[in-house]
């Protein structure tokens, strides 16, 4: 629901997309790599027999008896899902601390710290001797992800010139998908290593994106918005000139300073976020990440190899199919009702007993549907689930609200990671209809409640709510403590 008149009349800051910004954003978005790598690696290793035998022998024993048992339930183990989901629980808690650090010390410090803790997690996981070491490693990885997902989207949205913000921010999601695909490929090849220790390589290689992130963050500049907010006004002005490639930055700079003054008046950003006038932002901070997870995407991302094995693919075919979905995720572009088709395909074959053999064309049909579904996500809720929240919060609540986004995202990532295998066991093919129904709800929600943010400078974003048919009742323009100095239309 774009408001083009607003966009046209809205102010344009001079400046261009500079190589400097491009490189800074490229390095920062490597935070997406560490997140994506985690998402992709765990499902692969949990489908590898040597890994199961060493850490989850009871799951392995159950898997061996599969021929006439209920296929829906063969991987249903709380400990196994805890291996996947512990990371997201840790990320959730860490992002709350990250919110404070990102605000007080700058976006760069959070990225640097996050990369470092993640590196420790990768080392622990690669060397794991028992389940405890495995899960502690996952917790370290999670802390890294919490810091990085809290700070990187903000960093990207603040560095980017308004008209390029979407494109630059989406590089975060692109890096996530590259990380997932890299993990899928590594799983595929390491599973073939004789001796059955290939999973160590997979888990240990998480150190590579961590080193990129740590190394990169050492050289990254902080955003002008964050510099102003931390009182480094002249440094901020110089940085803004540098990243916009022009000396004519007065208009944008004045808005940054005004936004920062509004921030200083705020003692507790969390309590501020609860105020009525920030209701649209609060609702978005909750619903966008929550609905993103309710697409069911991580059922595919985490459990694709397990899911493929569930419906009867062999070990190598399962990992290869995960590579295919990883590829599609990276290149994708369509809108989705594929979860419904998928539910039907699985229902007609497995019914409710869960016992069946699948034919090759049928298997191809299932992989195809999952690919359509993944491409739909990659086109919509994947990137926009991180982009939209990072750009709609005014500076005074930005860091706290972005923490809330990560928290809700991780809560639902955790819940889905934790209960999916159990739900599959009980709801059977109906589980895919369950996610399909959420897809309808979220489409309606976006259509009616999310205003267009394209081309609107980030420090002017608060005005979109006052023009929206529903949100305007919450936003009283006169109510804003500090009006941005030059926002008159
Ligand atoms: C989501 C992840 C998901 C990934 C898939 C991200 O935007 O936050 O949960 O696994 O996209 O590409």
PDB file of N, CA and C in Angstrom, residues 67-123:
ATOM      1  N   UNK A  67      11.683 -49.799   8.533  1.00  0.00           N
ATOM      2  CA  UNK A  67      10.963 -50.272   7.356  1.00  0.00           C
ATOM      3  C   UNK A  67       9.450 -50.333   7.551  1.00  0.00           C
ATOM      4  N   UNK A  68       9.002 -50.901   8.668  1.00  0.00           N
ATOM      5  CA  UNK A  68       7.558 -50.973   8.837  1.00  0.00           C
ATOM      6  C   UNK A  68       7.063 -50.057   9.948  1.00  0.00           C
ATOM      7  N   UNK A  69       7.893 -49.133  10.390  1.00  0.00           N
ATOM      8  CA  UNK A  69       7.396 -48.244  11.453  1.00  0.00           C
ATOM      9  C   UNK A  69       6.875 -46.956  10.838  1.00  0.00           C
ATOM     10  N   UNK A  70       6.291 -46.173  11.716  1.00  0.00           N
ATOM     11  CA  UNK A  70       5.720 -44.907  11.295  1.00  0.00           C
ATOM     12  C   UNK A  70       6.840 -43.931  10.919  1.00  0.00           C
ATOM     13  N   UNK A  71       6.900 -43.573   9.637  1.00  0.00           N
ATOM     14  CA  UNK A  71       7.989 -42.728   9.149  1.00  0.00           C
ATOM     15  C   UNK A  71       7.968 -41.328   9.770  1.00  0.00           C
ATOM     16  N   UNK A  72       6.763 -40.879  10.102  1.00  0.00           N
ATOM     17  CA  UNK A  72       6.648 -39.518  10.619  1.00  0.00           C
ATOM     18  C   UNK A  72       7.428 -39.343  11.927  1.00  0.00           C
ATOM     19  N   UNK A  73       7.645 -40.443  12.660  1.00  0.00           N
ATOM     20  CA  UNK A  73       8.158 -40.311  14.028  1.00  0.00           C
ATOM     21  C   UNK A  73       9.606 -40.725  14.212  1.00  0.00           C
ATOM     22  N   UNK A  74      10.279 -41.074  13.126  1.00  0.00           N
ATOM     23  CA  UNK A  74      11.558 -41.729  13.377  1.00  0.00           C
ATOM     24  C   UNK A  74      12.647 -40.821  13.935  1.00  0.00           C
ATOM     25  N   UNK A  75      12.540 -39.519  13.752  1.00  0.00           N
ATOM     26  CA  UNK A  75      13.572 -38.642  14.329  1.00  0.00           C
ATOM     27  C   UNK A  75      13.066 -37.871  15.549  1.00  0.00           C
ATOM     28  N   UNK A  76      11.938 -38.305  16.095  1.00  0.00           N
ATOM     29  CA  UNK A  76      11.338 -37.547  17.190  1.00  0.00           C
ATOM     30  C   UNK A  76      12.139 -37.737  18.486  1.00  0.00           C
ATOM     31  N   UNK A  77      13.094 -36.843  18.761  1.00  0.00           N
ATOM     32  CA  UNK A  77      13.894 -36.933  19.987  1.00  0.00           C
ATOM     33  C   UNK A  77      14.169 -35.529  20.512  1.00  0.00           C
ATOM     34  N   UNK A  78      13.806 -35.299  21.777  1.00  0.00           N
ATOM     35  CA  UNK A  78      13.974 -33.960  22.345  1.00  0.00           C
ATOM     36  C   UNK A  78      15.446 -33.563  22.405  1.00  0.00           C
ATOM     37  N   UNK A  79      16.307 -34.514  22.713  1.00  0.00           N
ATOM     38  CA  UNK A  79      17.728 -34.182  22.816  1.00  0.00           C
ATOM     39  C   UNK A  79      18.292 -33.764  21.450  1.00  0.00           C
ATOM     40  N   UNK A  80      17.838 -34.466  20.423  1.00  0.00           N
ATOM     41  CA  UNK A  80      18.308 -34.141  19.074  1.00  0.00           C
ATOM     42  C   UNK A  80      17.850 -32.737  18.662  1.00  0.00           C
ATOM     43  N   UNK A  81      16.593 -32.428  18.959  1.00  0.00           N
ATOM     44  CA  UNK A  81      16.108 -31.095  18.579  1.00  0.00           C
ATOM     45  C   UNK A  81      16.767 -30.025  19.441  1.00  0.00           C
ATOM     46  N   UNK A  82      17.124 -30.400  20.667  1.00  0.00           N
ATOM     47  CA  UNK A  82      17.802 -29.435  21.532  1.00  0.00           C
ATOM     48  C   UNK A  82      19.163 -29.046  20.948  1.00  0.00           C
ATOM     49  N   UNK A  83      19.795 -29.978  20.295  1.00  0.00           N
ATOM     50  CA  UNK A  83      21.075 -29.689  19.628  1.00  0.00           C
ATOM     51  C   UNK A  83      20.870 -28.562  18.614  1.00  0.00           C
ATOM     52  N   UNK A  84      19.805 -28.667  17.832  1.00  0.00           N
ATOM     53  CA  UNK A  84      19.522 -27.623  16.847  1.00  0.00           C
ATOM     54  C   UNK A  84      19.075 -26.334  17.522  1.00  0.00           C
ATOM     55  N   UNK A  85      18.141 -26.461  18.475  1.00  0.00           N
ATOM     56  CA  UNK A  85      17.457 -25.259  18.935  1.00  0.00           C
ATOM     57  C   UNK A  85      18.169 -24.512  20.048  1.00  0.00           C
ATOM     58  N   UNK A  86      19.131 -25.147  20.742  1.00  0.00           N
ATOM     59  CA  UNK A  86      19.814 -24.450  21.841  1.00  0.00           C
ATOM     60  C   UNK A  86      20.480 -23.164  21.334  1.00  0.00           C
ATOM     61  N   UNK A  87      20.934 -23.200  20.099  1.00  0.00           N
ATOM     62  CA  UNK A  87      21.590 -22.024  19.534  1.00  0.00           C
ATOM     63  C   UNK A  87      20.644 -20.814  19.523  1.00  0.00           C
ATOM     64  N   UNK A  88      19.394 -21.074  19.194  1.00  0.00           N
ATOM     65  CA  UNK A  88      18.462 -19.958  19.020  1.00  0.00           C
ATOM     66  C   UNK A  88      18.016 -19.392  20.366  1.00  0.00           C
ATOM     67  N   UNK A  89      18.009 -20.270  21.368  1.00  0.00           N
ATOM     68  CA  UNK A  89      17.700 -19.813  22.717  1.00  0.00           C
ATOM     69  C   UNK A  89      18.816 -18.894  23.213  1.00  0.00           C
ATOM     70  N   UNK A  90      20.059 -19.296  22.967  1.00  0.00           N
ATOM     71  CA  UNK A  90      21.205 -18.481  23.375  1.00  0.00           C
ATOM     72  C   UNK A  90      21.201 -17.150  22.622  1.00  0.00           C
ATOM     73  N   UNK A  91      20.854 -17.204  21.338  1.00  0.00           N
ATOM     74  CA  UNK A  91      20.842 -15.986  20.519  1.00  0.00           C
ATOM     75  C   UNK A  91      19.810 -14.996  21.057  1.00  0.00           C
ATOM     76  N   UNK A  92      18.717 -15.543  21.483  1.00  0.00           N
ATOM     77  CA  UNK A  92      17.624 -14.729  22.020  1.00  0.00           C
ATOM     78  C   UNK A  92      18.093 -13.935  23.245  1.00  0.00           C
ATOM     79  N   UNK A  93      18.713 -14.630  24.185  1.00  0.00           N
ATOM     80  CA  UNK A  93      19.172 -13.952  25.401  1.00  0.00           C
ATOM     81  C   UNK A  93      20.274 -12.954  25.045  1.00  0.00           C
ATOM     82  N   UNK A  94      21.207 -13.386  24.191  1.00  0.00           N
ATOM     83  CA  UNK A  94      22.342 -12.527  23.847  1.00  0.00           C
ATOM     84  C   UNK A  94      21.889 -11.244  23.171  1.00  0.00           C
ATOM     85  N   UNK A  95      20.827 -11.318  22.377  1.00  0.00           N
ATOM     86  CA  UNK A  95      20.444 -10.121  21.628  1.00  0.00           C
ATOM     87  C   UNK A  95      19.960  -9.018  22.567  1.00  0.00           C
ATOM     88  N   UNK A  96      19.498  -9.387  23.752  1.00  0.00           N
ATOM     89  CA  UNK A  96      19.083  -8.358  24.715  1.00  0.00           C
ATOM     90  C   UNK A  96      20.300  -7.574  25.209  1.00  0.00           C
ATOM     91  N   UNK A  97      21.384  -8.290  25.498  1.00  0.00           N
ATOM     92  CA  UNK A  97      22.617  -7.604  25.899  1.00  0.00           C
ATOM     93  C   UNK A  97      23.185  -6.829  24.708  1.00  0.00           C
ATOM     94  N   UNK A  98      23.065  -7.450  23.549  1.00  0.00           N
ATOM     95  CA  UNK A  98      23.598  -6.805  22.351  1.00  0.00           C
ATOM     96  C   UNK A  98      22.923  -5.452  22.134  1.00  0.00           C
ATOM     97  N   UNK A  99      21.633  -5.361  22.441  1.00  0.00           N
ATOM     98  CA  UNK A  99      20.907  -4.106  22.258  1.00  0.00           C
ATOM     99  C   UNK A  99      21.591  -2.981  23.029  1.00  0.00           C
ATOM    100  N   UNK A 100      22.001  -3.281  24.248  1.00  0.00           N
ATOM    101  CA  UNK A 100      22.639  -2.285  25.103  1.00  0.00           C
ATOM    102  C   UNK A 100      24.020  -1.917  24.550  1.00  0.00           C
ATOM    103  N   UNK A 101      24.792  -2.946  24.213  1.00  0.00           N
ATOM    104  CA  UNK A 101      26.158  -2.693  23.731  1.00  0.00           C
ATOM    105  C   UNK A 101      26.150  -1.946  22.401  1.00  0.00           C
ATOM    106  N   UNK A 102      25.234  -2.351  21.517  1.00  0.00           N
ATOM    107  CA  UNK A 102      25.149  -1.690  20.214  1.00  0.00           C
ATOM    108  C   UNK A 102      24.848  -0.205  20.385  1.00  0.00           C
ATOM    109  N   UNK A 103      24.029   0.108  21.378  1.00  0.00           N
ATOM    110  CA  UNK A 103      23.667   1.500  21.595  1.00  0.00           C
ATOM    111  C   UNK A 103      24.827   2.253  22.259  1.00  0.00           C
ATOM    112  N   UNK A 104      25.411   1.672  23.275  1.00  0.00           N
ATOM    113  CA  UNK A 104      26.437   2.384  24.058  1.00  0.00           C
ATOM    114  C   UNK A 104      27.797   2.405  23.361  1.00  0.00           C
ATOM    115  N   UNK A 105      28.170   1.313  22.720  1.00  0.00           N
ATOM    116  CA  UNK A 105      29.533   1.226  22.180  1.00  0.00           C
ATOM    117  C   UNK A 105      29.572   1.258  20.655  1.00  0.00           C
ATOM    118  N   UNK A 106      28.422   1.223  20.019  1.00  0.00           N
ATOM    119  CA  UNK A 106      28.409   1.272  18.555  1.00  0.00           C
ATOM    120  C   UNK A 106      28.118  -0.081  17.949  1.00  0.00           C
ATOM    121  N   UNK A 107      27.700  -0.054  16.677  1.00  0.00           N
ATOM    122  CA  UNK A 107      27.311  -1.278  15.968  1.00  0.00           C
ATOM    123  C   UNK A 107      28.511  -2.192  15.736  1.00  0.00           C
ATOM    124  N   UNK A 108      29.662  -1.564  15.475  1.00  0.00           N
ATOM    125  CA  UNK A 108      30.868  -2.308  15.114  1.00  0.00           C
ATOM    126  C   UNK A 108      31.349  -3.205  16.258  1.00  0.00           C
ATOM    127  N   UNK A 109      31.293  -2.694  17.477  1.00  0.00           N
ATOM    128  CA  UNK A 109      31.770  -3.465  18.629  1.00  0.00           C
ATOM    129  C   UNK A 109      30.931  -4.733  18.794  1.00  0.00           C
ATOM    130  N   UNK A 110      29.614  -4.610  18.588  1.00  0.00           N
ATOM    131  CA  UNK A 110      28.748  -5.792  18.693  1.00  0.00           C
ATOM    132  C   UNK A 110      29.096  -6.823  17.628  1.00  0.00           C
ATOM    133  N   UNK A 111      29.405  -6.339  16.433  1.00  0.00           N
ATOM    134  CA  UNK A 111      29.739  -7.279  15.349  1.00  0.00           C
ATOM    135  C   UNK A 111      31.049  -7.995  15.659  1.00  0.00           C
ATOM    136  N   UNK A 112      32.015  -7.215  16.143  1.00  0.00           N
ATOM    137  CA  UNK A 112      33.322  -7.774  16.463  1.00  0.00           C
ATOM    138  C   UNK A 112      33.197  -8.822  17.577  1.00  0.00           C
ATOM    139  N   UNK A 113      32.528  -8.448  18.659  1.00  0.00           N
ATOM    140  CA  UNK A 113      32.350  -9.366  19.792  1.00  0.00           C
ATOM    141  C   UNK A 113      31.589 -10.613  19.371  1.00  0.00           C
ATOM    142  N   UNK A 114      30.531 -10.408  18.583  1.00  0.00           N
ATOM    143  CA  UNK A 114      29.717 -11.537  18.134  1.00  0.00           C
ATOM    144  C   UNK A 114      30.547 -12.533  17.338  1.00  0.00           C
ATOM    145  N   UNK A 115      31.361 -12.027  16.426  1.00  0.00           N
ATOM    146  CA  UNK A 115      32.201 -12.894  15.593  1.00  0.00           C
ATOM    147  C   UNK A 115      33.177 -13.687  16.445  1.00  0.00           C
ATOM    148  N   UNK A 116      33.703 -13.048  17.476  1.00  0.00           N
ATOM    149  CA  UNK A 116      34.698 -13.688  18.318  1.00  0.00           C
ATOM    150  C   UNK A 116      34.087 -14.844  19.128  1.00  0.00           C
ATOM    151  N   UNK A 117      32.949 -14.586  19.754  1.00  0.00           N
ATOM    152  CA  UNK A 117      32.298 -15.644  20.548  1.00  0.00           C
ATOM    153  C   UNK A 117      31.892 -16.802  19.631  1.00  0.00           C
ATOM    154  N   UNK A 118      31.450 -16.448  18.446  1.00  0.00           N
ATOM    155  CA  UNK A 118      31.054 -17.469  17.474  1.00  0.00           C
ATOM    156  C   UNK A 118      32.241 -18.387  17.133  1.00  0.00           C
ATOM    157  N   UNK A 119      33.411 -17.763  17.021  1.00  0.00           N
ATOM    158  CA  UNK A 119      34.625 -18.527  16.710  1.00  0.00           C
ATOM    159  C   UNK A 119      34.882 -19.577  17.799  1.00  0.00           C
ATOM    160  N   UNK A 120      34.713 -19.185  19.051  1.00  0.00           N
ATOM    161  CA  UNK A 120      34.921 -20.137  20.156  1.00  0.00           C
ATOM    162  C   UNK A 120      33.936 -21.306  20.016  1.00  0.00           C
ATOM    163  N   UNK A 121      32.693 -20.986  19.704  1.00  0.00           N
ATOM    164  CA  UNK A 121      31.671 -22.025  19.534  1.00  0.00           C
ATOM    165  C   UNK A 121      32.033 -23.005  18.430  1.00  0.00           C
ATOM    166  N   UNK A 122      32.568 -22.479  17.330  1.00  0.00           N
ATOM    167  CA  UNK A 122      32.929 -23.345  16.195  1.00  0.00           C
ATOM    168  C   UNK A 122      34.025 -24.317  16.609  1.00  0.00           C
ATOM    169  N   UNK A 123      34.993 -23.812  17.359  1.00  0.00           N
ATOM    170  CA  UNK A 123      36.110 -24.671  17.781  1.00  0.00           C
ATOM    171  C   UNK A 123      35.589 -25.773  18.720  1.00  0.00           C
TER     172      UNK A 123
END
